[in-house]
Amino acid sequence: DGRRSVAAAPECTCPISHARFVDPVLAPDGFTYERECIEEWWRLRGAKSPMTGRDLATTDLVPNLAMRSLCAELSPLVGGGSPCSSGSGDGTH
């Protein structure tokens, strides 16, 4: 039917864990991350952007509802789950 799978949709994967989004959030650096992953990143490395390495003035996160809807539409049968666990994803970019 022309729909892409989540495997073919890199916009639906967290740049830290490379896992499919479950709870995507927009961070102050303008990138979208899985909430659990970016919170863990900041706990371990401080308030820096995983994508740019720059210090962030705030760690406020905004739910990315558009991304959540897009990923749900692309993969309605793919189950969720926690994509991050302690030490997962090196996030080196």
Coordinates of N, CA, C and O in Angstrom, one line a residue:
D1 N 0.8 -1.2 0.0 CA 0.0 0.0 0.0 C 0.8 1.3 0.0 O 0.3 2.4 0.2
G2 N 2.2 1.1 -0.1 CA 3.0 2.3 -0.2 C 3.5 2.8 1.1 O 4.3 3.8 1.2
R3 N 3.0 2.3 2.2 CA 3.5 2.8 3.5 C 4.8 2.2 3.9 O 5.1 1.0 3.6
R4 N 5.6 3.0 4.5 CA 7.0 2.6 4.9 C 6.9 1.9 6.2 O 6.1 2.3 7.1
S5 N 7.8 1.0 6.5 CA 7.9 0.4 7.8 C 8.8 1.3 8.7 O 9.5 2.1 8.2
V6 N 8.7 1.1 10.0 CA 9.5 1.9 10.9 C 11.0 1.6 10.6 O 11.8 2.5 10.8
A7 N 11.3 0.4 10.2 CA 12.7 0.2 9.8 C 13.2 1.0 8.7 O 14.4 1.4 8.7
A8 N 12.3 1.4 7.8 CA 12.7 2.3 6.7 C 12.4 3.8 7.0 O 12.5 4.6 6.2
A9 N 12.1 4.1 8.3 CA 11.7 5.4 8.7 C 12.7 5.9 9.8 O 12.3 5.8 11.0
P10 N 13.8 6.4 9.4 CA 14.8 6.8 10.4 C 14.3 7.9 11.3 O 14.8 8.1 12.4
E11 N 13.3 8.7 10.8 CA 12.8 9.7 11.7 C 12.1 9.2 12.9 O 11.8 9.9 13.8
C12 N 11.8 7.9 12.9 CA 11.1 7.2 14.0 C 12.0 6.5 15.0 O 11.6 5.7 15.8
T13 N 13.3 6.8 14.9 CA 14.3 6.2 15.8 C 15.0 7.2 16.6 O 15.3 8.3 16.1
C14 N 15.3 6.9 17.8 CA 16.0 7.8 18.7 C 17.5 7.8 18.3 O 18.1 6.8 18.1
P15 N 18.1 9.0 18.1 CA 19.5 9.1 17.8 C 20.5 8.6 18.8 O 21.6 8.4 18.5
I16 N 20.0 8.4 20.0 CA 20.9 7.9 21.1 C 20.8 6.4 21.1 O 21.9 5.7 21.0
S17 N 19.7 5.8 21.2 CA 19.5 4.3 21.3 C 19.4 3.6 19.9 O 19.6 2.4 19.8
H18 N 19.0 4.4 18.9 CA 18.7 3.8 17.6 C 17.5 2.8 17.6 O 17.3 2.0 16.8
A19 N 16.7 3.0 18.7 CA 15.4 2.2 18.8 C 14.2 3.0 18.4 O 14.3 4.3 18.4
R20 N 13.1 2.4 18.1 CA 11.9 3.0 17.7 C 11.4 3.9 18.9 O 11.4 3.5 20.1
F21 N 10.9 5.1 18.6 CA 10.3 5.9 19.6 C 9.1 5.3 20.2 O 8.2 4.7 19.6
V22 N 9.0 5.5 21.6 CA 7.8 5.1 22.3 C 7.2 6.4 22.9 O 6.1 6.6 22.9
D23 N 8.1 7.2 23.5 CA 7.7 8.5 24.1 C 8.7 9.6 23.6 O 9.6 10.1 24.3
P24 N 8.5 10.0 22.3 CA 9.4 11.0 21.7 C 9.2 12.4 22.3 O 8.1 12.8 22.5
V25 N 10.3 13.1 22.6 CA 10.2 14.4 23.2 C 11.2 15.3 22.4 O 12.3 14.9 21.9
L26 N 10.8 16.6 22.3 CA 11.7 17.6 21.7 C 12.5 18.2 22.7 O 12.0 18.7 23.7
A27 N 13.8 18.2 22.5 CA 14.7 18.8 23.5 C 15.1 20.2 23.1 O 14.9 20.6 21.9
P28 N 15.7 21.0 24.0 CA 16.1 22.4 23.7 C 17.1 22.5 22.5 O 17.2 23.6 21.9
D29 N 17.8 21.4 22.1 CA 18.7 21.5 21.0 C 18.0 21.4 19.6 O 18.6 21.5 18.6
G30 N 16.6 21.2 19.7 CA 15.9 21.1 18.5 C 15.7 19.7 17.9 O 15.1 19.5 16.9
F31 N 16.3 18.7 18.6 CA 16.3 17.3 18.1 C 15.2 16.6 19.0 O 15.0 16.9 20.1
T32 N 14.7 15.5 18.4 CA 13.8 14.6 19.1 C 14.5 13.4 19.6 O 15.3 12.8 18.9
Y33 N 14.2 13.0 20.8 CA 14.8 11.9 21.5 C 13.7 11.1 22.2 O 12.7 11.6 22.5
E34 N 14.0 9.8 22.5 CA 13.2 9.0 23.4 C 13.4 9.6 24.8 O 14.5 9.8 25.2
R35 N 12.3 9.9 25.5 CA 12.4 10.5 26.8 C 13.3 9.8 27.7 O 14.2 10.5 28.3
E36 N 13.2 8.5 27.9 CA 14.0 7.8 28.8 C 15.5 7.9 28.4 O 16.4 8.0 29.3
C37 N 15.8 7.9 27.1 CA 17.2 8.0 26.7 C 17.8 9.3 27.0 O 19.0 9.4 27.4
I38 N 17.1 10.4 26.6 CA 17.7 11.8 26.9 C 17.8 12.0 28.4 O 18.8 12.6 28.8
E39 N 16.9 11.6 29.2 CA 17.0 11.8 30.6 C 18.2 11.0 31.2 O 19.0 11.5 32.0
E40 N 18.4 9.8 30.7 CA 19.6 9.0 31.1 C 20.9 9.7 30.6 O 21.9 9.7 31.4
W41 N 20.9 10.1 29.4 CA 22.1 10.8 28.8 C 22.5 12.0 29.8 O 23.6 12.1 30.1
W42 N 21.5 12.8 30.1 CA 21.8 14.0 31.0 C 22.2 13.6 32.4 O 23.1 14.2 33.0
R43 N 21.6 12.5 32.9 CA 22.1 12.0 34.2 C 23.5 11.6 34.2 O 24.3 11.9 35.1
L44 N 24.0 11.0 33.1 CA 25.3 10.4 33.0 C 26.3 11.5 32.5 O 27.5 11.4 32.9
R45 N 25.9 12.4 31.7 CA 26.9 13.3 31.0 C 26.6 14.8 31.3 O 27.4 15.6 30.8
G46 N 25.6 15.1 32.0 CA 25.3 16.5 32.2 C 24.4 17.1 31.1 O 24.1 16.4 30.1
A47 N 24.0 18.3 31.2 CA 23.0 18.9 30.3 C 23.7 19.4 29.0 O 23.9 20.6 28.7
K48 N 24.1 18.4 28.2 CA 24.7 18.7 26.9 C 23.9 18.0 25.8 O 23.3 17.0 26.1
S49 N 23.9 18.5 24.6 CA 23.2 17.9 23.5 C 24.0 16.7 23.0 O 25.2 16.8 22.7
P50 N 23.3 15.6 22.9 CA 24.0 14.4 22.3 C 24.4 14.6 20.8 O 25.3 14.0 20.3
M51 N 23.7 15.5 20.2 CA 23.9 15.7 18.7 C 25.0 16.7 18.4 O 25.7 16.6 17.5
T52 N 25.0 17.8 19.2 CA 26.0 18.9 19.0 C 27.1 18.9 20.0 O 28.1 19.6 19.7
G53 N 26.9 18.3 21.2 CA 27.9 18.4 22.2 C 27.9 19.7 23.0 O 28.6 19.9 23.9
R54 N 27.0 20.6 22.6 CA 26.9 21.9 23.3 C 26.1 21.9 24.6 O 25.2 21.1 24.7
D55 N 26.5 22.7 25.5 CA 25.8 22.9 26.8 C 24.4 23.4 26.5 O 24.2 24.2 25.6
L56 N 23.4 22.9 27.3 CA 22.1 23.4 27.1 C 21.7 24.3 28.3 O 22.0 23.9 29.4
A57 N 21.0 25.4 28.0 CA 20.6 26.3 29.1 C 19.5 25.7 29.9 O 19.3 26.1 31.1
T58 N 18.7 24.7 29.4 CA 17.6 24.1 30.1 C 17.5 22.7 29.7 O 18.0 22.3 28.6
T59 N 16.9 21.9 30.5 CA 16.6 20.5 30.2 C 15.1 20.2 30.0 O 14.7 19.1 30.2
D60 N 14.4 21.3 29.8 CA 12.9 21.1 29.6 C 12.7 20.3 28.3 O 13.3 20.5 27.3
L61 N 11.7 19.4 28.4 CA 11.3 18.5 27.3 C 9.9 18.7 27.0 O 9.1 18.9 27.9
V62 N 9.6 18.7 25.7 CA 8.2 18.9 25.2 C 7.8 17.6 24.5 O 8.5 17.2 23.6
P63 N 6.7 17.0 24.8 CA 6.2 15.8 24.1 C 6.1 16.1 22.6 O 5.5 17.1 22.2
N64 N 6.7 15.2 21.8 CA 6.6 15.4 20.3 C 5.4 14.6 19.8 O 5.6 13.5 19.4
L65 N 4.2 15.2 19.9 CA 3.0 14.4 19.6 C 2.9 14.1 18.1 O 2.4 13.1 17.7
A66 N 3.5 15.0 17.2 CA 3.4 14.8 15.8 C 4.3 13.6 15.5 O 3.9 12.7 14.6
M67 N 5.5 13.5 16.1 CA 6.4 12.3 15.8 C 5.7 11.0 16.3 O 5.8 10.0 15.7
R68 N 5.1 11.1 17.5 CA 4.4 9.9 18.0 C 3.4 9.4 17.1 O 3.3 8.2 16.8
S69 N 2.6 10.4 16.6 CA 1.5 10.0 15.6 C 2.1 9.4 14.3 O 1.6 8.4 13.8
L70 N 3.1 10.1 13.8 CA 3.8 9.6 12.6 C 4.3 8.2 12.7 O 4.0 7.3 11.9
C71 N 5.0 7.9 13.8 CA 5.5 6.6 14.1 C 4.5 5.5 14.3 O 4.6 4.4 13.8
A72 N 3.4 5.9 15.0 CA 2.3 5.0 15.2 C 1.6 4.7 13.9 O 1.2 3.5 13.6
E73 N 1.5 5.6 13.0 CA 0.9 5.4 11.7 C 1.8 4.5 10.8 O 1.3 3.6 10.1
L74 N 3.1 4.7 10.9 CA 4.0 3.9 10.1 C 4.2 2.4 10.6 O 4.5 1.5 9.9
S75 N 3.9 2.2 11.9 CA 4.1 0.9 12.5 C 3.1 0.6 13.5 O 3.4 0.4 14.7
P76 N 1.8 0.5 13.1 CA 0.7 0.3 14.1 C 0.8 -1.1 14.8 O 0.3 -1.2 15.9
L77 N 1.5 -2.0 14.3 CA 1.6 -3.4 15.0 C 2.9 -3.6 15.7 O 3.0 -4.6 16.4
V78 N 3.8 -2.7 15.7 CA 5.1 -2.8 16.4 C 4.9 -2.5 17.8 O 4.4 -1.4 18.2
G79 N 5.2 -3.4 18.7 CA 5.0 -3.2 20.1 C 6.0 -2.2 20.7 O 7.0 -1.9 20.1
G80 N 5.6 -1.6 21.8 CA 6.5 -0.7 22.5 C 7.4 -1.4 23.4 O 7.7 -2.5 23.3
G81 N 7.9 -0.6 24.4 CA 8.8 -1.2 25.3 C 9.9 -0.1 25.6 O 10.0 0.9 24.9
S82 N 10.6 -0.3 26.6 CA 11.6 0.6 27.0 C 12.9 0.5 26.1 O 13.5 -0.6 26.2
P83 N 13.2 1.4 25.3 CA 14.3 1.3 24.4 C 15.6 1.6 25.0 O 16.7 1.3 24.5
C84 N 15.7 2.2 26.2 CA 16.9 2.5 26.9 C 17.0 1.8 28.2 O 16.0 1.5 28.8
S85 N 18.2 1.4 28.5 CA 18.5 0.9 29.8 C 19.9 1.4 30.1 O 20.6 1.8 29.2
S86 N 20.3 1.3 31.3 CA 21.6 1.9 31.8 C 22.7 1.4 30.9 O 22.9 0.3 30.7
G87 N 23.4 2.4 30.3 CA 24.5 2.1 29.5 C 24.2 1.9 28.0 O 25.1 1.6 27.2
S88 N 23.0 1.9 27.6 CA 22.7 1.6 26.2 C 22.9 2.8 25.3 O 22.7 4.0 25.8
G89 N 23.3 2.6 24.1 CA 23.5 3.7 23.2 C 24.6 4.6 23.6 O 24.7 5.1 24.6
D90 N 25.6 4.7 22.7 CA 26.7 5.6 23.0 C 26.5 7.0 22.7 O 27.1 7.9 23.2
G91 N 25.5 7.3 21.8 CA 25.2 8.6 21.4 C 26.3 9.5 20.9 O 26.2 10.7 20.9
T92 N 27.3 8.9 20.4 CA 28.4 9.7 19.8 C 28.1 10.1 18.5 O 28.0 9.3 17.5
H93 N 27.9 11.4 18.3 CA 27.6 12.0 17.0 C 28.4 13.3 16.9 O 28.5 14.0 17.8

